[in-house]
């Protein structure tokens, strides 16, 4: 990661899954490797199984994906899946949405400080930075696994420690929209992603539109 430079008054905060990339297949692959070892009777997961729960907290995902098992066993299995997933994603990455890197480069060159805030386990965002070689575009990150806080609180945390009063949050689901509202900042809906929004402040049909869309919030 890089140091925040404050060339702009507006900070750009991003959701990850469904907004910047789709790692559903890679996450499913990593989980299936673990499940084959520790819970072989469990049916193979698909990319659709994973994308259906992306955006939820890790505890919500555990209850959705591995239900109806004894709690301690379920937590053990899920922890192993979480840990191996980070290693696997760091090596294999996911599938970036069109023109994400090119758009990051434009935003970085324009002087925007950027960070990713996600309801994921510790290490997942850094795995994105490493696998996609995007770390040099971002000054910070925050994860549910680090703080145990709701996304709106993590958004506020990132803004505060980087000295920003103004920010926008770019995400693809109603949960992202609620988080932005809870943090008191505008929400830009990535409509190409996995979810819907109720009343976003702006809409992205394609990621490359972002440099133009954010001008209204400066």
CSV table of N, CA and C in Angstrom, one decimal, residues 85-186:
chain,number,residue,atom,x,y,z
A,85,UNK,N,-8.4,-20.1,1.9
A,85,UNK,CA,-9.0,-19.2,0.8
A,85,UNK,C,-8.0,-18.0,0.6
A,86,UNK,N,-7.5,-17.4,1.7
A,86,UNK,CA,-6.7,-16.3,1.6
A,86,UNK,C,-5.4,-16.7,0.8
A,87,UNK,N,-4.8,-17.8,1.2
A,87,UNK,CA,-3.6,-18.3,0.5
A,87,UNK,C,-3.9,-18.5,-1.0
A,88,UNK,N,-5.0,-19.2,-1.2
A,88,UNK,CA,-5.3,-19.6,-2.6
A,88,UNK,C,-5.6,-18.3,-3.5
A,89,UNK,N,-6.3,-17.4,-2.9
A,89,UNK,CA,-6.7,-16.2,-3.7
A,89,UNK,C,-5.4,-15.3,-3.9
A,90,UNK,N,-4.5,-15.3,-3.0
A,90,UNK,CA,-3.3,-14.5,-3.2
A,90,UNK,C,-2.5,-15.1,-4.3
A,91,UNK,N,-2.6,-16.4,-4.5
A,91,UNK,CA,-1.8,-17.0,-5.6
A,91,UNK,C,-2.6,-17.0,-7.0
A,92,UNK,N,-3.9,-17.3,-6.9
A,92,UNK,CA,-4.7,-17.4,-8.1
A,92,UNK,C,-5.5,-16.2,-8.5
A,93,UNK,N,-5.8,-15.3,-7.5
A,93,UNK,CA,-6.6,-14.2,-7.8
A,93,UNK,C,-8.1,-14.5,-8.2
A,94,UNK,N,-8.7,-13.5,-8.8
A,94,UNK,CA,-10.1,-13.6,-9.2
A,94,UNK,C,-10.2,-13.0,-10.6
A,95,UNK,N,-11.4,-12.7,-11.0
A,95,UNK,CA,-11.6,-12.1,-12.4
A,95,UNK,C,-12.0,-10.7,-12.2
A,96,UNK,N,-11.1,-9.8,-12.6
A,96,UNK,CA,-11.4,-8.4,-12.5
A,96,UNK,C,-12.6,-8.0,-13.5
A,97,UNK,N,-13.4,-7.1,-13.1
A,97,UNK,CA,-14.4,-6.5,-14.0
A,97,UNK,C,-13.6,-5.7,-15.1
A,98,UNK,N,-14.2,-5.4,-16.2
A,98,UNK,CA,-13.5,-4.7,-17.3
A,98,UNK,C,-13.0,-3.4,-16.9
A,99,UNK,N,-11.8,-3.1,-17.3
A,99,UNK,CA,-11.1,-1.8,-17.2
A,99,UNK,C,-10.9,-1.3,-15.7
A,100,UNK,N,-10.9,-2.2,-14.8
A,100,UNK,CA,-10.7,-1.8,-13.4
A,100,UNK,C,-9.3,-1.3,-13.2
A,101,UNK,N,-8.2,-2.0,-13.7
A,101,UNK,CA,-6.9,-1.5,-13.5
A,101,UNK,C,-6.7,-0.1,-14.2
A,102,UNK,N,-7.1,0.0,-15.5
A,102,UNK,CA,-7.0,1.2,-16.2
A,102,UNK,C,-7.7,2.4,-15.5
A,103,UNK,N,-8.8,2.1,-14.9
A,103,UNK,CA,-9.5,3.2,-14.2
A,103,UNK,C,-8.9,3.5,-12.9
A,104,UNK,N,-8.3,2.5,-12.1
A,104,UNK,CA,-7.6,2.8,-10.9
A,104,UNK,C,-6.4,3.7,-11.3
A,105,UNK,N,-5.7,3.4,-12.4
A,105,UNK,CA,-4.5,4.2,-12.8
A,105,UNK,C,-4.9,5.7,-13.0
A,106,UNK,N,-6.1,5.9,-13.7
A,106,UNK,CA,-6.5,7.2,-13.9
A,106,UNK,C,-6.9,8.0,-12.6
A,107,UNK,N,-7.5,7.3,-11.7
A,107,UNK,CA,-7.9,7.9,-10.4
A,107,UNK,C,-6.7,8.2,-9.6
A,108,UNK,N,-5.7,7.3,-9.6
A,108,UNK,CA,-4.5,7.5,-8.9
A,108,UNK,C,-3.7,8.7,-9.4
A,109,UNK,N,-3.6,8.7,-10.7
A,109,UNK,CA,-2.9,9.8,-11.4
A,109,UNK,C,-3.6,11.2,-11.1
A,110,UNK,N,-4.9,11.1,-11.0
A,110,UNK,CA,-5.7,12.3,-10.7
A,110,UNK,C,-5.5,12.8,-9.2
A,111,UNK,N,-5.0,11.9,-8.4
A,111,UNK,CA,-4.7,12.3,-7.0
A,111,UNK,C,-5.6,11.8,-5.9
A,112,UNK,N,-6.5,10.9,-6.3
A,112,UNK,CA,-7.5,10.4,-5.3
A,112,UNK,C,-6.8,9.3,-4.4
A,113,UNK,N,-7.0,9.5,-3.1
A,113,UNK,CA,-6.7,8.4,-2.2
A,113,UNK,C,-7.8,7.4,-2.1
A,114,UNK,N,-7.4,6.1,-2.2
A,114,UNK,CA,-8.4,5.0,-2.3
A,114,UNK,C,-8.1,3.9,-1.3
A,115,UNK,N,-9.2,3.2,-0.9
A,115,UNK,CA,-9.1,2.1,0.1
A,115,UNK,C,-10.3,1.2,-0.2
A,116,UNK,N,-10.1,-0.1,0.2
A,116,UNK,CA,-11.1,-1.1,0.1
A,116,UNK,C,-11.6,-1.4,1.5
A,117,UNK,N,-12.9,-1.5,1.7
A,117,UNK,CA,-13.6,-1.8,2.9
A,117,UNK,C,-14.6,-3.0,2.6
A,118,UNK,N,-14.4,-4.1,3.3
A,118,UNK,CA,-15.2,-5.3,2.9
A,118,UNK,C,-15.5,-6.1,4.2
A,119,UNK,N,-16.6,-6.8,4.1
A,119,UNK,CA,-17.1,-7.7,5.2
A,119,UNK,C,-16.4,-9.1,5.1
A,120,UNK,N,-15.1,-9.1,4.9
A,120,UNK,CA,-14.4,-10.3,4.6
A,120,UNK,C,-13.5,-10.7,5.8
A,121,UNK,N,-12.8,-11.8,5.7
A,121,UNK,CA,-11.9,-12.3,6.7
A,121,UNK,C,-10.6,-11.5,6.6
A,122,UNK,N,-9.8,-11.5,7.7
A,122,UNK,CA,-8.5,-10.9,7.7
A,122,UNK,C,-7.6,-11.5,6.5
A,123,UNK,N,-7.0,-10.6,5.7
A,123,UNK,CA,-6.1,-11.1,4.7
A,123,UNK,C,-6.7,-11.1,3.3
A,124,UNK,N,-8.0,-11.1,3.2
A,124,UNK,CA,-8.6,-11.3,1.9
A,124,UNK,C,-8.3,-10.1,1.0
A,125,UNK,N,-8.4,-8.8,1.5
A,125,UNK,CA,-8.2,-7.7,0.7
A,125,UNK,C,-6.7,-7.6,0.2
A,126,UNK,N,-5.8,-7.9,1.2
A,126,UNK,CA,-4.4,-8.0,0.8
A,126,UNK,C,-4.1,-9.0,-0.3
A,127,UNK,N,-4.9,-10.1,-0.2
A,127,UNK,CA,-4.7,-11.1,-1.3
A,127,UNK,C,-5.2,-10.6,-2.6
A,128,UNK,N,-6.2,-9.7,-2.6
A,128,UNK,CA,-6.6,-9.0,-3.8
A,128,UNK,C,-5.5,-8.1,-4.3
A,129,UNK,N,-4.9,-7.3,-3.4
A,129,UNK,CA,-3.8,-6.4,-3.7
A,129,UNK,C,-2.6,-7.2,-4.3
A,130,UNK,N,-2.3,-8.3,-3.7
A,130,UNK,CA,-1.1,-9.1,-4.2
A,130,UNK,C,-1.4,-9.8,-5.5
A,131,UNK,N,-2.5,-10.5,-5.6
A,131,UNK,CA,-2.7,-11.3,-6.8
A,131,UNK,C,-3.0,-10.4,-8.0
A,132,UNK,N,-3.6,-9.3,-7.8
A,132,UNK,CA,-4.0,-8.4,-9.0
A,132,UNK,C,-3.0,-7.3,-9.1
A,133,UNK,N,-2.0,-7.2,-8.3
A,133,UNK,CA,-0.9,-6.2,-8.3
A,133,UNK,C,-1.6,-4.8,-8.3
A,134,UNK,N,-2.5,-4.6,-7.3
A,134,UNK,CA,-3.2,-3.3,-7.2
A,134,UNK,C,-2.8,-2.5,-6.0
A,135,UNK,N,-1.9,-3.1,-5.1
A,135,UNK,CA,-1.6,-2.5,-3.9
A,135,UNK,C,-1.1,-1.0,-4.0
A,136,UNK,N,-0.4,-0.7,-5.1
A,136,UNK,CA,0.2,0.6,-5.2
A,136,UNK,C,-0.9,1.7,-5.5
A,137,UNK,N,-2.1,1.3,-5.7
A,137,UNK,CA,-3.2,2.3,-5.9
A,137,UNK,C,-3.9,2.6,-4.6
A,138,UNK,N,-3.7,1.9,-3.5
A,138,UNK,CA,-4.5,2.0,-2.3
A,138,UNK,C,-3.6,2.4,-1.1
A,139,UNK,N,-4.2,3.3,-0.3
A,139,UNK,CA,-3.5,3.8,0.9
A,139,UNK,C,-4.0,3.0,2.2
A,140,UNK,N,-5.1,2.2,2.1
A,140,UNK,CA,-5.6,1.6,3.3
A,140,UNK,C,-6.5,0.5,2.9
A,141,UNK,N,-7.0,-0.3,4.0
A,141,UNK,CA,-8.0,-1.3,3.8
A,141,UNK,C,-8.6,-1.5,5.2
A,142,UNK,N,-9.8,-2.1,5.2
A,142,UNK,CA,-10.4,-2.6,6.5
A,142,UNK,C,-11.3,-3.8,6.2
A,143,UNK,N,-11.3,-4.7,7.1
A,143,UNK,CA,-12.0,-6.0,7.0
A,143,UNK,C,-12.8,-6.3,8.3
A,144,UNK,N,-13.9,-6.9,8.1
A,144,UNK,CA,-14.7,-7.4,9.3
A,144,UNK,C,-13.8,-8.3,10.2
A,145,UNK,N,-13.0,-9.1,9.5
A,145,UNK,CA,-12.1,-10.0,10.3
A,145,UNK,C,-11.1,-9.3,11.2
A,146,UNK,N,-10.8,-8.1,10.8
A,146,UNK,CA,-9.8,-7.3,11.6
A,146,UNK,C,-10.5,-6.7,12.9
A,147,UNK,N,-11.7,-6.1,12.7
A,147,UNK,CA,-12.3,-5.3,13.7
A,147,UNK,C,-13.5,-5.9,14.3
A,148,UNK,N,-14.2,-6.8,13.6
A,148,UNK,CA,-15.5,-7.3,14.1
A,148,UNK,C,-16.6,-6.2,14.0
A,149,UNK,N,-16.3,-5.1,13.3
A,149,UNK,CA,-17.3,-4.0,13.3
A,149,UNK,C,-18.1,-4.1,12.0
A,150,UNK,N,-19.3,-3.5,12.0
A,150,UNK,CA,-20.1,-3.4,10.8
A,150,UNK,C,-19.4,-2.6,9.8
A,151,UNK,N,-19.8,-2.7,8.5
A,151,UNK,CA,-19.2,-2.0,7.4
A,151,UNK,C,-19.2,-0.5,7.6
A,152,UNK,N,-20.4,0.0,8.0
A,152,UNK,CA,-20.4,1.5,8.2
A,152,UNK,C,-19.4,2.0,9.2
A,153,UNK,N,-19.2,1.2,10.3
A,153,UNK,CA,-18.2,1.6,11.2
A,153,UNK,C,-16.8,1.5,10.7
A,154,UNK,N,-16.5,0.5,9.9
A,154,UNK,CA,-15.2,0.3,9.2
A,154,UNK,C,-15.0,1.4,8.2
A,155,UNK,N,-16.0,1.9,7.5
A,155,UNK,CA,-15.9,3.0,6.6
A,155,UNK,C,-15.5,4.2,7.4
A,156,UNK,N,-16.1,4.5,8.5
A,156,UNK,CA,-15.8,5.7,9.3
A,156,UNK,C,-14.4,5.6,9.9
A,157,UNK,N,-14.0,4.3,10.2
A,157,UNK,CA,-12.7,4.1,10.8
A,157,UNK,C,-11.6,4.5,9.8
A,158,UNK,N,-11.8,4.0,8.5
A,158,UNK,CA,-10.8,4.3,7.5
A,158,UNK,C,-10.8,5.8,7.2
A,159,UNK,N,-11.9,6.5,7.1
A,159,UNK,CA,-11.9,7.9,6.9
A,159,UNK,C,-11.2,8.7,8.0
A,160,UNK,N,-11.5,8.3,9.2
A,160,UNK,CA,-10.9,9.0,10.4
A,160,UNK,C,-9.4,8.8,10.4
A,161,UNK,N,-8.9,7.6,10.2
A,161,UNK,CA,-7.4,7.5,10.4
A,161,UNK,C,-6.7,8.0,9.2
A,162,UNK,N,-7.4,8.3,8.1
A,162,UNK,CA,-6.7,8.9,6.9
A,162,UNK,C,-7.0,10.4,6.8
A,163,UNK,N,-7.8,10.9,7.8
A,163,UNK,CA,-8.0,12.4,7.9
A,163,UNK,C,-9.0,12.9,6.9
A,164,UNK,N,-10.0,12.1,6.5
A,164,UNK,CA,-11.0,12.6,5.5
A,164,UNK,C,-12.4,12.8,6.2
A,165,UNK,N,-13.0,13.9,5.8
A,165,UNK,CA,-14.4,14.2,6.1
A,165,UNK,C,-15.3,13.9,5.0
A,166,UNK,N,-14.8,13.8,3.8
A,166,UNK,CA,-15.6,13.5,2.6
A,166,UNK,C,-15.2,12.2,2.0
A,167,UNK,N,-16.1,11.4,1.6
A,167,UNK,CA,-15.8,10.1,0.9
A,167,UNK,C,-17.0,9.7,0.2
A,168,UNK,N,-16.9,8.8,-0.8
A,168,UNK,CA,-18.0,8.0,-1.4
A,168,UNK,C,-17.7,6.5,-1.2
A,169,UNK,N,-18.7,5.7,-1.2
A,169,UNK,CA,-18.5,4.3,-1.1
A,169,UNK,C,-19.1,3.7,-2.4
A,170,UNK,N,-18.3,2.9,-3.1
A,170,UNK,CA,-18.7,2.2,-4.3
A,170,UNK,C,-19.0,0.8,-4.0
A,171,UNK,N,-20.2,0.3,-4.2
A,171,UNK,CA,-20.5,-1.1,-4.0
A,171,UNK,C,-21.7,-1.6,-4.8
A,172,UNK,N,-22.0,-2.9,-4.7
A,172,UNK,CA,-23.0,-3.5,-5.6
A,172,UNK,C,-24.3,-4.0,-4.9
A,173,UNK,N,-24.4,-3.9,-3.6
A,173,UNK,CA,-25.5,-4.5,-2.9
A,173,UNK,C,-26.3,-3.5,-2.0
A,174,UNK,N,-27.5,-3.9,-1.6
A,174,UNK,CA,-28.2,-3.1,-0.7
A,174,UNK,C,-27.5,-3.0,0.7
A,175,UNK,N,-26.7,-4.0,1.1
A,175,UNK,CA,-26.0,-3.9,2.3
A,175,UNK,C,-24.9,-2.9,2.2
A,176,UNK,N,-24.3,-2.7,1.0
A,176,UNK,CA,-23.3,-1.7,0.7
A,176,UNK,C,-23.9,-0.3,0.8
A,177,UNK,N,-25.1,-0.2,0.2
A,177,UNK,CA,-25.9,1.0,0.3
A,177,UNK,C,-26.2,1.4,1.7
A,178,UNK,N,-26.6,0.4,2.5
A,178,UNK,CA,-27.0,0.7,3.9
A,178,UNK,C,-25.7,1.1,4.7
A,179,UNK,N,-24.6,0.5,4.4
A,179,UNK,CA,-23.3,0.8,5.1
A,179,UNK,C,-23.0,2.3,4.8
A,180,UNK,N,-23.0,2.7,3.5
A,180,UNK,CA,-22.7,4.1,3.1
A,180,UNK,C,-23.7,5.0,3.8
A,181,UNK,N,-25.0,4.7,3.8
A,181,UNK,CA,-25.9,5.6,4.5
A,181,UNK,C,-25.6,5.7,6.0
A,182,UNK,N,-25.2,4.5,6.6
A,182,UNK,CA,-24.9,4.5,8.0
A,182,UNK,C,-23.7,5.3,8.4
A,183,UNK,N,-22.8,5.4,7.4
A,183,UNK,CA,-21.5,6.1,7.6
A,183,UNK,C,-21.7,7.6,7.2
A,184,UNK,N,-22.9,7.9,6.6
A,184,UNK,CA,-23.2,9.3,6.3
A,184,UNK,C,-22.5,9.8,5.0
A,185,UNK,N,-22.2,8.9,4.1
A,185,UNK,CA,-21.5,9.3,2.9
A,185,UNK,C,-22.3,8.8,1.7
A,186,UNK,N,-22.1,9.4,0.5
A,186,UNK,CA,-22.9,9.0,-0.7
A,186,UNK,C,-22.5,7.6,-1.1
